[in-house]
Amino acid sequence: REFDVIIFGGTGYTGRYVIEELAHSSKSTDIKWAIAGRNKEKLEESLEIVQEYLGKEIDISKTPIIEADVKSESSLSNMCKRAKLILNCVGPYKLFGEPVIKACVENGTHHIDLSGELKYLEGTQIKYFDAAREKKIYIVGACGFDSIPGDCGMTILKNHFPGDLNSVEYFVTIGIGPEGRSTNIGTFMSAMNSMWDKKYVKEYDAALKERVFKEDLPKPKYPLGWRQPPVSYSSEEKAWGLWFVGPDQRVIHRSQLFRHNYLKERPILSHGYIKCNSFFTAFALVMFAVYFAFMSFFSFTRSLLAKYPSFFTAGVFSSSGPTRTQVMQGSTTVTFYGEGWKEKLSDPTDQHTTKPDTRMKLTMKGPEPAYALTAKCMVNAGLTILLEKDKLPLEGGVLSPGVAFAKTSLEERLKKRGMTFEFENIN
């Protein structure tokens, strides 16, 4: 095809970081790429802005531009026909995602997105799993901060664990630089639109079982419960942990269902927490979550949030998003504590007869989560599909990242782009 990769949504705040990352990550490869969106002038402006980020090191001034609009099926089809892979940055995906998925399936084009929206992610797997397999294409959602660090991090820990891994607890730390941080309106709208998706969990569980995952996960002999109460002190982290009830949990759950149903592997139990340096910080986050959930519930309050995000969130979200300096000063650390056995049973359906006897710690570090880290994850996930398709399972399908990239070199690609992975036996 004419292009290996097309970035769709290159005019958005996140899209510009994806352009920058693809320019860096494809530098040593023969990847042909373009950017797409509905406004040619704004796409040209994005290239100019990103060129300033890149300096003289890389020239992207001649990057091809394609006009495509989610409201035009023909333009989406034309875009997808020209590429092997679409990196879709146009959200909220709950509103704008499916037309792009449909065009990719019809034209045999791989698709990666950044969605953390439960209804979209699980609805896509239910509706397009079989069609993607028939076309031998991969559709992988949640390929940003949601949920490559959590989902793929668990897979990476599993790959390094000496025996059978039973359970994982992980703690997410978001580092903020001297100039603080803010989050762009696009990310905000996705969060707001997906706030109440969890009310569909039972409905989607039933549909997933009917269409994709026929067998339930086996009942664990050594279960992993949530730490109680929702805000609790972690002696390992020497900090407070708040239940992380974002999209990671459902994405990871689908990865474990896939392991059990298609790979006949032992599923892994997990819980995630947001690390807070003080109880007051954790409590403040709980209060903000309650307030945000309330404001997202009613159409009138949602419209106020959308119109005046900075005012109603005390600057946490804004129409302009964070400054370049704020993004560059930010950081992400995810610490995983895995527990299991030194011995690896030959049959994954067999149960260990003794309690777990081995622990391993993985510390994953990277840049600011919402944009810099997200762009690295998305682009390198995409390059992995293009260059290592034979290592992905089933020859096609709608997959979560933890199982899609389990046998690939994604970890090494992320290392080359500045992320670090440190392992420690902690028995």
Short mmCIF file of C-alpha atoms in Angstrom, two decimals, residues 13 32 93 133 172 248 250 268:
data_model
loop_
_atom_site.label_atom_id
_atom_site.label_comp_id
_atom_site.label_asym_id
_atom_site.label_seq_id
_atom_site.Cartn_x
_atom_site.Cartn_y
_atom_site.Cartn_z
CA TYR A 13 -3.36 17.91 21.13
CA LYS A 32 6.18 5.42 5.04
CA TYR A 93 -14.11 7.15 20.69
CA ARG A 133 -10.07 -12.45 12.37
CA VAL A 172 0.71 4.24 39.66
CA ASP A 248 -7.25 -0.81 33.30
CA ARG A 250 -11.63 -4.22 32.56
CA ILE A 268 -3.38 -13.65 36.56
#
